[in-house]
Amino acid sequence: MVRDELRQLLEDVKNNKVDVGDALNRLKTLPYEDLGFALVDHHRALRKGFPEVIFCQGKTAGQVAQIFKKLCCGRRSILGTRATREVFEAVREIYPDAVYHELARTIVVYRGEPPAKKGKILVMSAGTADMPVAEEAAVTAEVMGNEVKKAYDVGVAGIHRLLDKLDLIRWADVIIVVAGMEGALASVVGGLADQPVIAVPTSVGYGASFNGLSALLCMLNSCASGVGVVNIDNGFGAAALANAITQMIARANT
Amino acid sequence: MVRDELRQLLEDVKNNKVDVGDALNRLKTLPYEDLGFALVDHHRALRKGFPEVIFCQGKTAGQVAQIFKKLCCGRRSILGTRATREVFEAVREIYPDAVYHELARTIVVYRGEPPAKKGKILVMSAGTADMPVAEEAAVTAEVMGNEVKKAYDVGVAGIHRLLDKLDLIRWADVIIVVAGMEGALASVVGGLADQPVIAVPTSVGYGASFNGLSALLCMLNSCASGVGVVNIDNGFGAAALANAITQMIARANT
Amino acid sequence: MVRDELRQLLEDVKNNKVDVGDALNRLKTLPYEDLGFALVDHHRALRKGFPEVIFCQGKTAGQVAQIFKKLCCGRRSILGTRATREVFEAVREIYPDAVYHELARTIVVYRGEPPAKKGKILVMSAGTADMPVAEEAAVTAEVMGNEVKKAYDVGVAGIHRLLDKLDLIRWADVIIVVAGMEGALASVVGGLADQPVIAVPTSVGYGASFNGLSALLCMLNSCASGVGVVNIDNGFGAAALANAITQMIARANT
Amino acid sequence: MVRDELRQLLEDVKNNKVDVGDALNRLKTLPYEDLGFALVDHHRALRKGFPEVIFCQGKTAGQVAQIFKKLCCGRRSILGTRATREVFEAVREIYPDAVYHELARTIVVYRGEPPAKKGKILVMSAGTADMPVAEEAAVTAEVMGNEVKKAYDVGVAGIHRLLDKLDLIRWADVIIVVAGMEGALASVVGGLADQPVIAVPTSVGYGASFNGLSALLCMLNSCASGVGVVNIDNGFGAAALANAITQMIARANT
Amino acid sequence: MVRDELRQLLEDVKNNKVDVGDALNRLKTLPYEDLGFALVDHHRALRKGFPEVIFCQGKTAGQVAQIFKKLCCGRRSILGTRATREVFEAVREIYPDAVYHELARTIVVYRGEPPAKKGKILVMSAGTADMPVAEEAAVTAEVMGNEVKKAYDVGVAGIHRLLDKLDLIRWADVIIVVAGMEGALASVVGGLADQPVIAVPTSVGYGASFNGLSALLCMLNSCASGVGVVNIDNGFGAAALANAITQMIARANT
Amino acid sequence: MVRDELRQLLEDVKNNKVDVGDALNRLKTLPYEDLGFALVDHHRALRKGFPEVIFCQGKTAGQVAQIFKKLCCGRRSILGTRATREVFEAVREIYPDAVYHELARTIVVYRGEPPAKKGKILVMSAGTADMPVAEEAAVTAEVMGNEVKKAYDVGVAGIHRLLDKLDLIRWADVIIVVAGMEGALASVVGGLADQPVIAVPTSVGYGASFNGLSALLCMLNSCASGVGVVNIDNGFGAAALANAITQMIARANT
Amino acid sequence: MVRDELRQLLEDVKNNKVDVGDALNRLKTLPYEDLGFALVDHHRALRKGFPEVIFCQGKTAGQVAQIFKKLCCGRRSILGTRATREVFEAVREIYPDAVYHELARTIVVYRGEPPAKKGKILVMSAGTADMPVAEEAAVTAEVMGNEVKKAYDVGVAGIHRLLDKLDLIRWADVIIVVAGMEGALASVVGGLADQPVIAVPTSVGYGASFNGLSALLCMLNSCASGVGVVNIDNGFGAAALANAITQMIARANT
Amino acid sequence: MVRDELRQLLEDVKNNKVDVGDALNRLKTLPYEDLGFALVDHHRALRKGFPEVIFCQGKTAGQVAQIFKKLCCGRRSILGTRATREVFEAVREIYPDAVYHELARTIVVYRGEPPAKKGKILVMSAGTADMPVAEEAAVTAEVMGNEVKKAYDVGVAGIHRLLDKLDLIRWADVIIVVAGMEGALASVVGGLADQPVIAVPTSVGYGASFNGLSALLCMLNSCASGVGVVNIDNGFGAAALANAITQMIARANT
């Protein structure tokens, strides 16, 4: 495609349809804009329903509201993560239809038509304290156009609660496992499932959990194969990776 | 299916086709063998061409050879990772057709028909010293039934070498990025691609690389989304996760 | 036992006393509910007087009060750990007879008959700053049905204070040692006692104590044998382990 | 008892049966020898069949042999841990009946009558590579006078293998769980059992296992209660703690 | 020079122009004041326009104001780093013409003639959250007498944004790269540029960024050569090093 | 320049001097080869006398020799770092005039005319054990075309030895400070000099030096400004950065 | 002495001056109270003017005041460290003559006669931010009965400021060196002095100082001999060690 | 004194007894050689019997032998630490009367008259594996001119063994405590003694001892005051500090 555009441009120069100066200007931007990998940036978002994303933590309510305002384009939803209710109130003054997912600490301004469901993502979490991160993943995965189911509080200390979810595990295309403390859930799920498992360590715990280091190391050393790990508390990142996978599945389907 | 088998068993008991004692023995194994999640263990391997895997490091050549011998079943390939040439020689006495991938430090005994190609996996590496890990990933992905391409020595210090691989990046269903030292390649590839990226930190480096910690942290903190991380030097694990993804894609195709 | 139940079920199917559909439903739940390890969950608590436990830290007073309310069953005591006085006030509105152990930061709603004393647990602590953790252990051990004695402020820098407690050491079935800073008390007590010693590192200290890492490493490296370690500041966990031990002793007694 | 001895000594001084100088000498040793806690050192070993223990690692075969020779007293068994076969050969020249437990890397010179079985200890391990540590624990527990059963290779990635061991879990008085990599087995067993669980992290793994740190942190953060942790690879220490527990149980039995 | 002064002093003593006592006093201060390396302290500042610098963090507004007051000498500018607006208000009462760079959290009291431009310094940053550190570097570099240009928000996840800045990269004498999270920007810029690159890791990030450790290690392990690293968040230090370089260039020019 | 080439190409297409297909092929490579930042890769090396560099550690003598052979181009010198004598012997069979700097563990094959001296680099080291790293820096700096002086064994525990080198410090354009253990030399030199200082922590030391971590942290926290740090033991990297600086100075001179 | 008391007691028993029961009671306390090492606890304080010490941090003003009240004995001074002004106000209500050393965050209630000066202690600090810790050391050393001089802000980045203090260094019996950031001052002073040097790392710094870890490691790796290190920010501990030394010197003097 | 020399020199110049050029040369060396702190370097060694010291580790036998040869001056003893027997053999060829302390891994070439005993140093160690470090300290302290006594294998797990050494503790001027694993001995001794205690952590241990980190942190956090810490395994450093203390005591005595 890019190659064809280039050929056309050269033919146009040859046939005097395009002036050398104009051609020069167009070629100057080639290195990144016309060769495809930057275009992706804009086009793929629209095509996939991938939202604009704002990491709200560390910004004032006013700053976040300004960014939301600037992003308003009408065709893409906007997602704000790590947002307090105060931040949400500021955003709602701009978008009265903005939605606040309290537990997920997430703001969504829904725009465009709901995207077709790309895939089935199961979000599991070990304990109730892991729920904010799990919900961040769930909301993100939904906004990106996936069907999401949840299995919370299925930590390995009560293995029967987990075994009760075998049907859900079989249902999913991708499984996101959110766990703090010792993070053992990822290994057990990784052993039960043959789908890709995305493990999210959380900072839940105290003492020798060292703010999530314990769960992180545990997940990286998982004795089950098929497990990929994202940063501590990074529910958004897990959903983005899960979405990258379901998107490939969706393409295969079409 | 499992449910149907259970029903049949009960019907058979009822109709005296099966003795209570026999039924009891079969039911005793239910908790893990017939209810589906264990069956997977055996069935899925055959179905997917997933090989038997032996982690050879820390075992003597004799021990590895014995394990290879015991696994011989005729229908599944066998994969030995982290194997020295000495280990290979011992295995070759048992399987004269065993193949040694020197750089990948990997032994394969190919069995069964070559599996249909499930998906397209691109393995990229930053430096030449990362190649053993990259090759372990590549060989594993191939044995598991994927089409594999490679782009080695495309570290970010010479960004043009990487940009030259845009076609390969677009070709892939899943991208495995192998990098030591500062591990920055994962972020850059994660920014160029919208496919799932699996990052493998390596222990290549010295001093403040702290045996791969530097690359590991770098990849976990990737500013690009859609990146999942596996353990340091875990080429096998990256391929297993990539295969879990292509398998989902292959299912969608059928 | 489980085997007998299974046999009976099959006989009942054979003899048409039980319908195949009903049998199927009962078998479906086998993997975890009837095979004993889940039942334990419910039964053992009642049998042992093991309380319901709520980790209050990180929850609002309102949230904790709601959980207390939901747990109300009349037969089991409820224990809330890491609770502020504010949390207690919220709980007291629901259970006017709730008790607050200020130093232990612990709420107890006593229910059922006091359990028979299972065993003798000695809680020792090195310094006054370790007392909250020591008290959490002591209150927990008592609520679980143990006789508890205390020997506080017996740090090794004044070894004579510790030697003065030899009688108490000989009295105990299990000894819990709570210490921050260098955590050396566990080793000295481990050398004096031949009973099991449970070491609890605390985050008491500053600088190179690194929030309890110093005491944790010290205790894990104890040159005395017979010492097991729990997480930093985990008074509850130490008591739970001590209780698991006295329970085995109590069973032997009966 | 000690009090009585003291009283007798004073009476003897008073009645001129003992000379002041002699009394003085006896009293001088009081602080640790006659007051009971040092005597324990000698007496309890004989009483309990607790063996002499030699940590062989870092010593030459000749040095270990010399220590074995010096310890020969005829009534206590001698246990050498972390011993190579070469060390064993040197010991066997002194004690021709010495036994070498190869996998456990342990030498035992059995002496005295076999002690009565104090308790039932189950040793579980996650992977085959964890077996040396598990065997060290098993041999130690046996030499100390316990009935030992083993359940190896029951890692959480194949949870059905573990669930198959429920009978063994119910059998035990104390459970030792040996696991490297992510060490998740301790949490799962801790959730299934209500007996005390002693967790032994191992240095099995690579990369982000950081020589056992991963498993250590995982076990310290176990979401299951009733779990105590010992040092990395410390099979001996786990057995010593388990033995301290079964000993209390045995006392209760008599 | 110093040698000449010494010779002159000795000649003066010899010729009785200078008294032995006076000479003695002058020589007493020799070790550090007259031999050149201390003079530098005072002289070089004036010569180079190097400002007085106050690290405001951890000091009260009043304390900072007092220090500013004391430093007032009329010929050197004064720079306050890590200053809140409240601190600035206190300083402005003393110097009504003090300037506050809000984003850079920096106060400048400009004095003396603006120094001739020594060199061209480019400050690049990866994300918007890195801007305060980048601005601290930029303001410092300017106050020290350099021409400064900026290229912010050019993180490697969108490599085309960076490639768009090639002209700026070629313009600079020295490049300061400010990045948090995985800090990969330093390696990519180090590969594009042949000028000295000064990398500033920032504490921007969460979880496994461990307050900037991730970016720090990444930068120290840069696979590109020609990169020097300063402390986390040390924008001032990067500018000071950049200025030390441009100063050498300026000397060569004259 | 690049712009001119582009214009010429387009003119040639327009005037039918160049075929559209040929033009297309040339343009395809534009993104990195013709736009300047890749050309630099080849051109700047020749222009500056920058050598080809091979990191020999972890490669066999044979592998290194092969790489040396492949790099032979006649115009650029070749530098091999971290090379044992055995590696050198293998290289000498290919290049009989190869030179081995034993202490620096460095091989040089000198080619082309000696480059004009770009600048004056002083290499200082704290102790004799730091000399291999210091020599690696010195040899590298010389091969890159700098005048190099050395001041070894001037650690801060004997501050007079350092003060004796003030003349050398004043002589230099850039100072490389190599130090292990506590690495304090960088701060003291940073305080004495107003030139850029490049600090190289070494792994010299034991115990709490943690393989160079101690010196690394010390240097990053230097209270003197104008200090940039490279990786532990990275003598080559320090020289490359120093050379990037002297090169800018040399350009200013011309 | 103790021996003599014992002999006397026995003689008294023999001669019926003391009853066996009374003697028994006295002997029971022997292990720690009469044998000398506990007596020291009480006696040495009075003899040496060693104060009672209260670590105020983490206690409320009311709690501290209560402890001060309880310690009131009239003959020993009382020292409170890490005390805020608020704490001081509470103490002053009990002891109107209590003195607050603001910078040192230290309260002293002076009692008894001023002790004779035991020795000469020099307290040096690197930067102004280290002064609170340095002052804590200075006040403690004085209250314990030492002559104290101070040399603050003599960090190694301006080595001439330090060399100016050579007379003070020669004056001291013991030198306390307080430094944060890179902590290099301890090494330089250790090289200049042949007296014992006590190094106190402080948490002053940011980023890679990791709350004092940087200075701590630096000081432990000091290339100068004769340097002992105490915990981060432990000014009190440094003074206590210095006092232990001057006390031995004072004994030698008498 | 220095002042007087200076005055004399100036007077000599004035009176033409010294030529200006000569005076200039002498003054040039003033900064460090004549002002006293460097002289110390040479003079104090002779005065105190302080030996020349060579750290042999990491040097070949031949290199060490050469250094010993070069140091031969007839009046000072020479001490080689961390020396293997092979190194010793090489040294003995040069100094046939060289002595090898096998356990201490230390070579001494005794020269000059034995120094008068400065003080009494007690070296204590926790376990037999700590003896090499303890012996290094003991030999060093003796060569430096101190009376040394030893109390080995008095670890806190058998506290009575330690209490048996109270007489030795009272005897000492300074106590060196050497301990690995949890390093608790330093705290207990620090509580029993009022003399200065120098704690030496050792790398003895495994797993969570992290090569001595455990003992190091333990000692730095000692709850007993009067404890200073040196680097892991640094027996020499402990002796040098102890000697700095006894030297001050010896001066007070004279």
CSV table of C-alpha atoms in Angstrom, one decimal, chain H residues 16 27 33 45 67 106 125 138 159 169 184 187 199 215 234 245:
chain,number,residue,atom,x,y,z
H,16,ASN,CA,70.2,34.3,53.0
H,27,LEU,CA,57.2,25.0,50.1
H,33,GLU,CA,54.0,16.6,53.4
H,45,ALA,CA,53.9,3.3,61.7
H,67,ILE,CA,55.3,-6.7,46.9
H,106,THR,CA,47.7,-14.6,57.2
H,125,SER,CA,33.2,-15.7,67.5
H,138,ALA,CA,43.4,-11.9,66.3
H,159,ILE,CA,23.7,-18.8,75.8
H,169,ILE,CA,34.6,-9.9,78.8
H,184,ALA,CA,23.0,-11.9,67.2
H,187,SER,CA,23.8,-7.6,70.6
H,199,ALA,CA,31.1,-6.2,65.3
H,215,ALA,CA,24.5,-10.6,59.9
H,234,ASN,CA,36.7,-7.7,57.6
H,245,ILE,CA,41.3,2.5,70.5
